[in-house]
PDB file of C-alpha atoms in Angstrom:
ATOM      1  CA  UNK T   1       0.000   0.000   0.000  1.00  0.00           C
ATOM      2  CA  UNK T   2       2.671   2.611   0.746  1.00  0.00           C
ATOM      3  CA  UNK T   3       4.723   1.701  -2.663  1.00  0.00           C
ATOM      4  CA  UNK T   4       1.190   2.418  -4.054  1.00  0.00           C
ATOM      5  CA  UNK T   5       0.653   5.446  -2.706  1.00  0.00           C
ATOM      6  CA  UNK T   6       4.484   6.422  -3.351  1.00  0.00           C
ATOM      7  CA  UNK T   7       3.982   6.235  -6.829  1.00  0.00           C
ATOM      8  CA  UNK T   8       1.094   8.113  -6.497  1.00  0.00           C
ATOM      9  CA  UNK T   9       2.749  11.178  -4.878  1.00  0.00           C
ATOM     10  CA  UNK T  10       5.852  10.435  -7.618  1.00  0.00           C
ATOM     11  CA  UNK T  11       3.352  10.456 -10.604  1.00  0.00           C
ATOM     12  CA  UNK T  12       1.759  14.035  -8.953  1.00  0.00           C
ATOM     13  CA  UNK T  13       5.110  15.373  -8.017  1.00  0.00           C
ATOM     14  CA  UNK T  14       6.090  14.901 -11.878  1.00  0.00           C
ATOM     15  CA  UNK T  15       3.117  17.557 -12.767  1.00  0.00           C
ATOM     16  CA  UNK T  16       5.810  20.151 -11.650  1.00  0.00           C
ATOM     17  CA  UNK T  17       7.335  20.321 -14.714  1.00  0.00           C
ATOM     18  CA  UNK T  18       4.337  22.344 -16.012  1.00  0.00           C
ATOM     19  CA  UNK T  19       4.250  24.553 -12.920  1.00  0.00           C
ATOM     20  CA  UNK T  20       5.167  27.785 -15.069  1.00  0.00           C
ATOM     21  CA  UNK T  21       1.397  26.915 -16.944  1.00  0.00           C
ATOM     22  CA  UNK T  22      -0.164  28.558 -13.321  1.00  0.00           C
ATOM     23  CA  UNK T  23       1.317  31.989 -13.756  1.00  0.00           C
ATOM     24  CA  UNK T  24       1.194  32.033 -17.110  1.00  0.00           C
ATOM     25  CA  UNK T  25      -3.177  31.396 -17.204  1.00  0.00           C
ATOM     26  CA  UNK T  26      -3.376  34.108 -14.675  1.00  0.00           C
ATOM     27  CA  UNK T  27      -1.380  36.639 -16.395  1.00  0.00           C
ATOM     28  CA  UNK T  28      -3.344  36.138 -19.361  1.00  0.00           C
ATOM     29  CA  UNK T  29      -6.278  36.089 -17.375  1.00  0.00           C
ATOM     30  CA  UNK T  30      -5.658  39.295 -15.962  1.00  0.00           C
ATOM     31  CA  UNK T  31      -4.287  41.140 -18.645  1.00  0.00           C
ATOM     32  CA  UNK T  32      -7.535  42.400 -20.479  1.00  0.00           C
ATOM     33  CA  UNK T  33      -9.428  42.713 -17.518  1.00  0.00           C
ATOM     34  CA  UNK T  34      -6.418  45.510 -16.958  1.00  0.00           C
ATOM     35  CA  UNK T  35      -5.936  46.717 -20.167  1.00  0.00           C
ATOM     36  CA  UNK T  36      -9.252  47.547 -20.540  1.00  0.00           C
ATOM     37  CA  UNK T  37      -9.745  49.485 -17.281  1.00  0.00           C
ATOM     38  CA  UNK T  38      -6.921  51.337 -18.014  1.00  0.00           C
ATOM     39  CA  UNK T  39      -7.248  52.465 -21.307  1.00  0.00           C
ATOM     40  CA  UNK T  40     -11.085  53.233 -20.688  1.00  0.00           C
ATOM     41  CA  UNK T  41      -9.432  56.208 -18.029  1.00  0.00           C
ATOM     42  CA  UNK T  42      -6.955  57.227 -20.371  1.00  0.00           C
ATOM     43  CA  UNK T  43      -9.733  57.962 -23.210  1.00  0.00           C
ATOM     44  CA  UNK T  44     -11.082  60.372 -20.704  1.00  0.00           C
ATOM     45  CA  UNK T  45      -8.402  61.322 -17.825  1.00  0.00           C
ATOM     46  CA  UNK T  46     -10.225  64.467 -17.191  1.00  0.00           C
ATOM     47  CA  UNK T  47     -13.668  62.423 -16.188  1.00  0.00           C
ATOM     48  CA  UNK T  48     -11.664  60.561 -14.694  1.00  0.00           C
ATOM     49  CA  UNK T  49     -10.044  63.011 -12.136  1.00  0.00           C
ATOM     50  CA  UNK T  50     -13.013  64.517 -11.680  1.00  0.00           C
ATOM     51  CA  UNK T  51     -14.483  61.050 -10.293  1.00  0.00           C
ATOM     52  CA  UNK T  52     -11.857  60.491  -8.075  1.00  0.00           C
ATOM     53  CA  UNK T  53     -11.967  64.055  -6.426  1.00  0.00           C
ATOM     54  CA  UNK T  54     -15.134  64.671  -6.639  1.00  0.00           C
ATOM     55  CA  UNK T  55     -17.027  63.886  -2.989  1.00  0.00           C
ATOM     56  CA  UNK T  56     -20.822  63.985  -3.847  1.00  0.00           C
ATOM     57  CA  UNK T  57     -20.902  61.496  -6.690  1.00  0.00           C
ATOM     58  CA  UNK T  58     -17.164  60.527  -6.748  1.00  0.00           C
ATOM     59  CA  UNK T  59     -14.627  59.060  -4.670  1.00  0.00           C
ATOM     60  CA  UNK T  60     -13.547  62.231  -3.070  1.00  0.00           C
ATOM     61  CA  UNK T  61      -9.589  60.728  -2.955  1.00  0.00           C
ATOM     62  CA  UNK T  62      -7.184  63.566  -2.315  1.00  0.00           C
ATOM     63  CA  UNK T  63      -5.258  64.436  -5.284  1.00  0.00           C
ATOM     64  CA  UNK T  64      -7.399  63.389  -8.037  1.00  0.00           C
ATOM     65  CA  UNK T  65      -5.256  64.248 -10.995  1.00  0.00           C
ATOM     66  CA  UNK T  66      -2.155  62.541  -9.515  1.00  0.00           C
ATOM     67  CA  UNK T  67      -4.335  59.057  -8.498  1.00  0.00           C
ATOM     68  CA  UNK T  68      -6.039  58.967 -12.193  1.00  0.00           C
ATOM     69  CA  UNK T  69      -2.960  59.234 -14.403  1.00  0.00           C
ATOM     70  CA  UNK T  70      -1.272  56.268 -11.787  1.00  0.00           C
ATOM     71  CA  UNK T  71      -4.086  54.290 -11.536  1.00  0.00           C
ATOM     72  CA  UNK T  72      -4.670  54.708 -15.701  1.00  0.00           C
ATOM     73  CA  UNK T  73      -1.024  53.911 -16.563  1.00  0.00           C
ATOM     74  CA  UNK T  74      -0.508  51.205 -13.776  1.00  0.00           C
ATOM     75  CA  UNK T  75      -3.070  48.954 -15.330  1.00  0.00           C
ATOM     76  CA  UNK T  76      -2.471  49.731 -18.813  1.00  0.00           C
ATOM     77  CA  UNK T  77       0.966  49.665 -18.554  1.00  0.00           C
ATOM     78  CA  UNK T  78       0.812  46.466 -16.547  1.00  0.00           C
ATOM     79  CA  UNK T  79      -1.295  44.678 -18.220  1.00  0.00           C
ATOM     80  CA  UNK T  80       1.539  44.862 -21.301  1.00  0.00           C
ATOM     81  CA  UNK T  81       4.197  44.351 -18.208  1.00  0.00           C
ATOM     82  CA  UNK T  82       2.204  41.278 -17.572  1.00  0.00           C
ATOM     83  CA  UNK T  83       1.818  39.940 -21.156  1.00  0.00           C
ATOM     84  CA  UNK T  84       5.043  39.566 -21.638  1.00  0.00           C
ATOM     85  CA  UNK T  85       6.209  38.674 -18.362  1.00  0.00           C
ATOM     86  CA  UNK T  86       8.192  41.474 -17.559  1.00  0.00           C
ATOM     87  CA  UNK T  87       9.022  42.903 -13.646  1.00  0.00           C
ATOM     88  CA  UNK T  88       5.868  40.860 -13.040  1.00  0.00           C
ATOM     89  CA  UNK T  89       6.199  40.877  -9.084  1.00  0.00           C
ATOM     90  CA  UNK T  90       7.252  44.584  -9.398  1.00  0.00           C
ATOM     91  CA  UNK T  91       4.200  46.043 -11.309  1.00  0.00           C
ATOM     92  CA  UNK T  92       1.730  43.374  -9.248  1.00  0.00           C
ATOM     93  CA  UNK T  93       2.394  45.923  -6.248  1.00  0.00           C
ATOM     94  CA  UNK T  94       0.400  49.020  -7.722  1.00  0.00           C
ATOM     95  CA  UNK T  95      -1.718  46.837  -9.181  1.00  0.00           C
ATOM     96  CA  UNK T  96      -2.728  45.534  -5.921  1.00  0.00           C
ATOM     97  CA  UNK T  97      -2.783  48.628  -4.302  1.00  0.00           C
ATOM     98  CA  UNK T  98      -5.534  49.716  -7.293  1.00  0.00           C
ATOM     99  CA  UNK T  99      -7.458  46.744  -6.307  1.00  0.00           C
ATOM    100  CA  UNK T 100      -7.435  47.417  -2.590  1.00  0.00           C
ATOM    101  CA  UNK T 101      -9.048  51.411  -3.648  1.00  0.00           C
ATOM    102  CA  UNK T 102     -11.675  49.806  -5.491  1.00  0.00           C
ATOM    103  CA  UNK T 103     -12.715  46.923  -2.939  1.00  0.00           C
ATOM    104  CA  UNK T 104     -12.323  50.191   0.040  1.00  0.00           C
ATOM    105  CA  UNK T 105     -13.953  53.558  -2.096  1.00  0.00           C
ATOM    106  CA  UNK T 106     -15.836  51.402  -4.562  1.00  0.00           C
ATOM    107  CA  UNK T 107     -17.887  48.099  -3.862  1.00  0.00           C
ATOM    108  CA  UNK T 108     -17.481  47.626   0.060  1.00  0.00           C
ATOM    109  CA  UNK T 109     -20.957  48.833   0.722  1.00  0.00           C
ATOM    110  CA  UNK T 110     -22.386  46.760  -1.701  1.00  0.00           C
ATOM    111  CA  UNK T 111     -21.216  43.403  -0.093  1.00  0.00           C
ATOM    112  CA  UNK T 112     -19.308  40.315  -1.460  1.00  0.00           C
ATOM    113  CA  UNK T 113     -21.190  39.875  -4.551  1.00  0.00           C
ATOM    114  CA  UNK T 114     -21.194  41.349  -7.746  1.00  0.00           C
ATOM    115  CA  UNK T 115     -24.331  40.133  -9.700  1.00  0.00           C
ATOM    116  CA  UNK T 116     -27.106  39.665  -7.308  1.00  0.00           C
ATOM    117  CA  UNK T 117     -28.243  36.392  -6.530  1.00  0.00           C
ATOM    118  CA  UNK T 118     -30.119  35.608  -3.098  1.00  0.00           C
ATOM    119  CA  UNK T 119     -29.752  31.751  -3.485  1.00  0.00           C
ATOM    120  CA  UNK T 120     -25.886  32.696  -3.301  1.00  0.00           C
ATOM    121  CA  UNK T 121     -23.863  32.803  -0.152  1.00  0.00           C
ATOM    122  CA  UNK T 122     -23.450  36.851   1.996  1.00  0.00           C
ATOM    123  CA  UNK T 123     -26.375  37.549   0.548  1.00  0.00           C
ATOM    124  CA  UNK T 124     -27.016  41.158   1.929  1.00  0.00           C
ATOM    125  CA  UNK T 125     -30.202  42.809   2.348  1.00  0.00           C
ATOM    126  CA  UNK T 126     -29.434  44.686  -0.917  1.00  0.00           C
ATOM    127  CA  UNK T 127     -29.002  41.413  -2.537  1.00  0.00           C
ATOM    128  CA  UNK T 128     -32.414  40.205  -1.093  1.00  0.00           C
ATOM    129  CA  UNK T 129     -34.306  43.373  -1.866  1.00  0.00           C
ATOM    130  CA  UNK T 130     -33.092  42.992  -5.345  1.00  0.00           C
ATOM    131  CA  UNK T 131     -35.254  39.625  -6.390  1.00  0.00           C
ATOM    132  CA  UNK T 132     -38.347  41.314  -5.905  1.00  0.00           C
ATOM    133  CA  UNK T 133     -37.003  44.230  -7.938  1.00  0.00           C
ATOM    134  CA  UNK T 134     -36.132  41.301 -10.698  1.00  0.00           C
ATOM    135  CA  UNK T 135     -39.431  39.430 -10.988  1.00  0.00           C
ATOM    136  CA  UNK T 136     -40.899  42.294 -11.279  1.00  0.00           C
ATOM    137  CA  UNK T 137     -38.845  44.290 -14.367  1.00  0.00           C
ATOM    138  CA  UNK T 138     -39.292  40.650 -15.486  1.00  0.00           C
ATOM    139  CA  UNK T 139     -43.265  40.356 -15.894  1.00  0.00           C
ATOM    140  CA  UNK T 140     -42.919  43.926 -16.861  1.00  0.00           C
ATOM    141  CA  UNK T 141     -40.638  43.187 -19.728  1.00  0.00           C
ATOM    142  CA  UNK T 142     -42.808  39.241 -20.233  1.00  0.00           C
ATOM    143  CA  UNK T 143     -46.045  41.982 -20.783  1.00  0.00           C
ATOM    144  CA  UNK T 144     -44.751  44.355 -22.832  1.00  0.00           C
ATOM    145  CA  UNK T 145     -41.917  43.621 -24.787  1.00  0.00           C
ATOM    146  CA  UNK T 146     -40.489  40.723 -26.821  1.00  0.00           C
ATOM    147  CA  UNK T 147     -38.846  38.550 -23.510  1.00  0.00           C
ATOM    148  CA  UNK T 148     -37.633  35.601 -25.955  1.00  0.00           C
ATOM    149  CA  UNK T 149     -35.586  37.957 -27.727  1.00  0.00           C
ATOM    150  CA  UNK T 150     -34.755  40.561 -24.850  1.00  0.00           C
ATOM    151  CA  UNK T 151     -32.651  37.310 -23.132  1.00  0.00           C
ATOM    152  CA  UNK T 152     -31.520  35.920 -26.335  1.00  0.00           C
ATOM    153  CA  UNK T 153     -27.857  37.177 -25.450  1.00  0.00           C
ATOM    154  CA  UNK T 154     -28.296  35.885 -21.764  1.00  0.00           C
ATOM    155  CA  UNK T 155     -30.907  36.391 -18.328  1.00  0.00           C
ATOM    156  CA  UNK T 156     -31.526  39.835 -16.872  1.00  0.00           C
ATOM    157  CA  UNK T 157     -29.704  40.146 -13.765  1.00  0.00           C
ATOM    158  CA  UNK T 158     -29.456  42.963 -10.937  1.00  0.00           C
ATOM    159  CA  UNK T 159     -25.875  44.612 -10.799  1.00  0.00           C
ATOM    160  CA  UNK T 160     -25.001  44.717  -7.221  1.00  0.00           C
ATOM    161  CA  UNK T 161     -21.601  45.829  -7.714  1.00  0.00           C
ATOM    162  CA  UNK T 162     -19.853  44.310  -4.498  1.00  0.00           C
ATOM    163  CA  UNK T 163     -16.487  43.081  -4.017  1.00  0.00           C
ATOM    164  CA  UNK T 164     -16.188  40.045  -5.704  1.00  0.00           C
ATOM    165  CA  UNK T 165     -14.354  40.766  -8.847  1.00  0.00           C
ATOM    166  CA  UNK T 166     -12.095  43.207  -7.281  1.00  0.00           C
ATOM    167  CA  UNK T 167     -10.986  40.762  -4.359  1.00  0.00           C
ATOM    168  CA  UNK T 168     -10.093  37.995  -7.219  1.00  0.00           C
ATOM    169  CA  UNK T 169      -7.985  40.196  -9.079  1.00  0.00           C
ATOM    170  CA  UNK T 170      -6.177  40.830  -5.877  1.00  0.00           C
ATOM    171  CA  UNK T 171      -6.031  37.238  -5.051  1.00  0.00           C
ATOM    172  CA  UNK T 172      -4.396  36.536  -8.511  1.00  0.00           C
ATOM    173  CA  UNK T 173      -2.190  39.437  -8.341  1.00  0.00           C
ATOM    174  CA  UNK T 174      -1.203  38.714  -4.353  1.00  0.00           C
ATOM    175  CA  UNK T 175      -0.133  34.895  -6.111  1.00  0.00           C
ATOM    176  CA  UNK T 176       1.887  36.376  -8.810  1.00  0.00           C
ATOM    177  CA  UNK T 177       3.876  38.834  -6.522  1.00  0.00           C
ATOM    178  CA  UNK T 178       5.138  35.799  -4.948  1.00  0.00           C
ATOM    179  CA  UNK T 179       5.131  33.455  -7.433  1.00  0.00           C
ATOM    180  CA  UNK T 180       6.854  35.245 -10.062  1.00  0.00           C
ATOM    181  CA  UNK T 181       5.847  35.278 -13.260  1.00  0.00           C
ATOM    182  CA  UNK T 182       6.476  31.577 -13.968  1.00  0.00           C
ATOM    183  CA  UNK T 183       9.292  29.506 -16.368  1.00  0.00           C
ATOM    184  CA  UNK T 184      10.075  29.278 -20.149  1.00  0.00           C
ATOM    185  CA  UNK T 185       7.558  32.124 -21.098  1.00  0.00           C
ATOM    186  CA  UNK T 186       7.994  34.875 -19.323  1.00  0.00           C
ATOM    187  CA  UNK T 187      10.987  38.142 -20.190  1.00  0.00           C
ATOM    188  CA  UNK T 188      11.702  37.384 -16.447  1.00  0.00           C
ATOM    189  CA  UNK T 189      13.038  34.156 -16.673  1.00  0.00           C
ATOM    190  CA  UNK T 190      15.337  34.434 -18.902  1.00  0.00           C
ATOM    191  CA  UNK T 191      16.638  37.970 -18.123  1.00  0.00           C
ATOM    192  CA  UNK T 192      16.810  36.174 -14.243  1.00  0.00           C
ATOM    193  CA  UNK T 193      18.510  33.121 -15.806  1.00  0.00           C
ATOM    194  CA  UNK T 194      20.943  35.200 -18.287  1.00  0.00           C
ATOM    195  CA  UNK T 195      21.989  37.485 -14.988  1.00  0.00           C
ATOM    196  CA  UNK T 196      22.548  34.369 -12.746  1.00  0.00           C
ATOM    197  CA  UNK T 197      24.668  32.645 -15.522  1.00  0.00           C
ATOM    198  CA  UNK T 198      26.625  36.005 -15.458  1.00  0.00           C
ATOM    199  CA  UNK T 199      26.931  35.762 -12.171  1.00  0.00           C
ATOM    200  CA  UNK T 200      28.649  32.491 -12.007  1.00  0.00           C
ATOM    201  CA  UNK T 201      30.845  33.204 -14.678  1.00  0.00           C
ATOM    202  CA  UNK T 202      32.013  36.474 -12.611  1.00  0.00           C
ATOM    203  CA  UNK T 203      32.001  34.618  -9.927  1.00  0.00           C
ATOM    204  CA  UNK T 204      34.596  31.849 -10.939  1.00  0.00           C
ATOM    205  CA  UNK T 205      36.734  34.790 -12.685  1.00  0.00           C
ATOM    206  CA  UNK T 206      37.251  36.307  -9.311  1.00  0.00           C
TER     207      UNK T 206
END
């Protein structure tokens, strides 16, 4: 039984060799999801600024200006920094720290979840409100408009704009900064591996 299970543990250590197919997935993963939130606040840095500063229906951050040209070139620069693997734990820090202002300014009020569903776990009493509010845009819409073709593309669903997203992306991030961007396809590897080899060869010179 315990050569059994030996092999067993052998035959799951061997995955390893794909270990760099981890990082890689959630680079990928993450770089539209930041490409396209920054280069939606670079189209209009001035809008937003103004949502950032602004305390009525903004943020009200100090600083606006500064904040919404970092947090605009942060993600859209790292989500190319994370494409190609480049200073990957580096640029996962202010990407982070993005993540952390929208789960703290943005969606904490709203709760854990971001579509609301009231069959799903921390369900909040927004979340519960909302079915009520659903069933009935849904008869509405069942009365008088075309419903088969209104939810061809999908169901109608209450935005509840919680957490959710935002505390994945930091999750991902928070593995990549210290995981490293993974082997054989990343700029980091190989700049790491070129320097160490370097290293050695100074090394043994000396």
């Amino acid at each position: 039984m315990l050569a059994v299970l030996n092999r067993c543990q052998d035959a799951l250590d061997a995955t390893r060799r794909l270990d760099f197919l981890g990082p890689l997935l959630l680079r990928l993963y993450l770089v539209p999801v930041f490409w396209m939130a920054g280069t939606q606040k670079l189209k209009d840095i001035d809008a937003t600024a103004a949502w950032f500063g602004n305390p009525d229906w903004g943020l009200g951050l100090p600083f606006p200006e500064l904040l919404a040209w970092a947090a605009a070139l942060s993600e859209a620069g790292g989500a190319i920094l994370l494409l190609f693997g480049l200073a990957v734990r580096w640029v996962s820090i202010p990407l982070m720290v993005t993540m952390l202002v929208a789960i703290c300014a943005v969606h904490w009020p709203y709760g854990w979840q971001v579509i609301a569903d009231p069959a799903a776990p921390f369900a909040n009493e927004r979340v519960l409100a909302a079915a009520e509010k659903l069933q009935r845009a849904r008869a509405l819409l069942r009365e008088h408009g075309n419903y088969q073709w209104l939810t061809g593309s999908g169901q109608f669903v209450v935005l509840n704009n919680g957490i959710e997203f935002a505390a994945t992306y930091l999750a991902m991030l928070l593995a990549l900064f210290f995981g490293g961007a993974g082997r054989w396809l990343s700029l980091d590897y190989w700049l790491a591996r070129r320097w160490r080899q370097q290293r050695t060869r100074m090394d043994g010179g000396a």
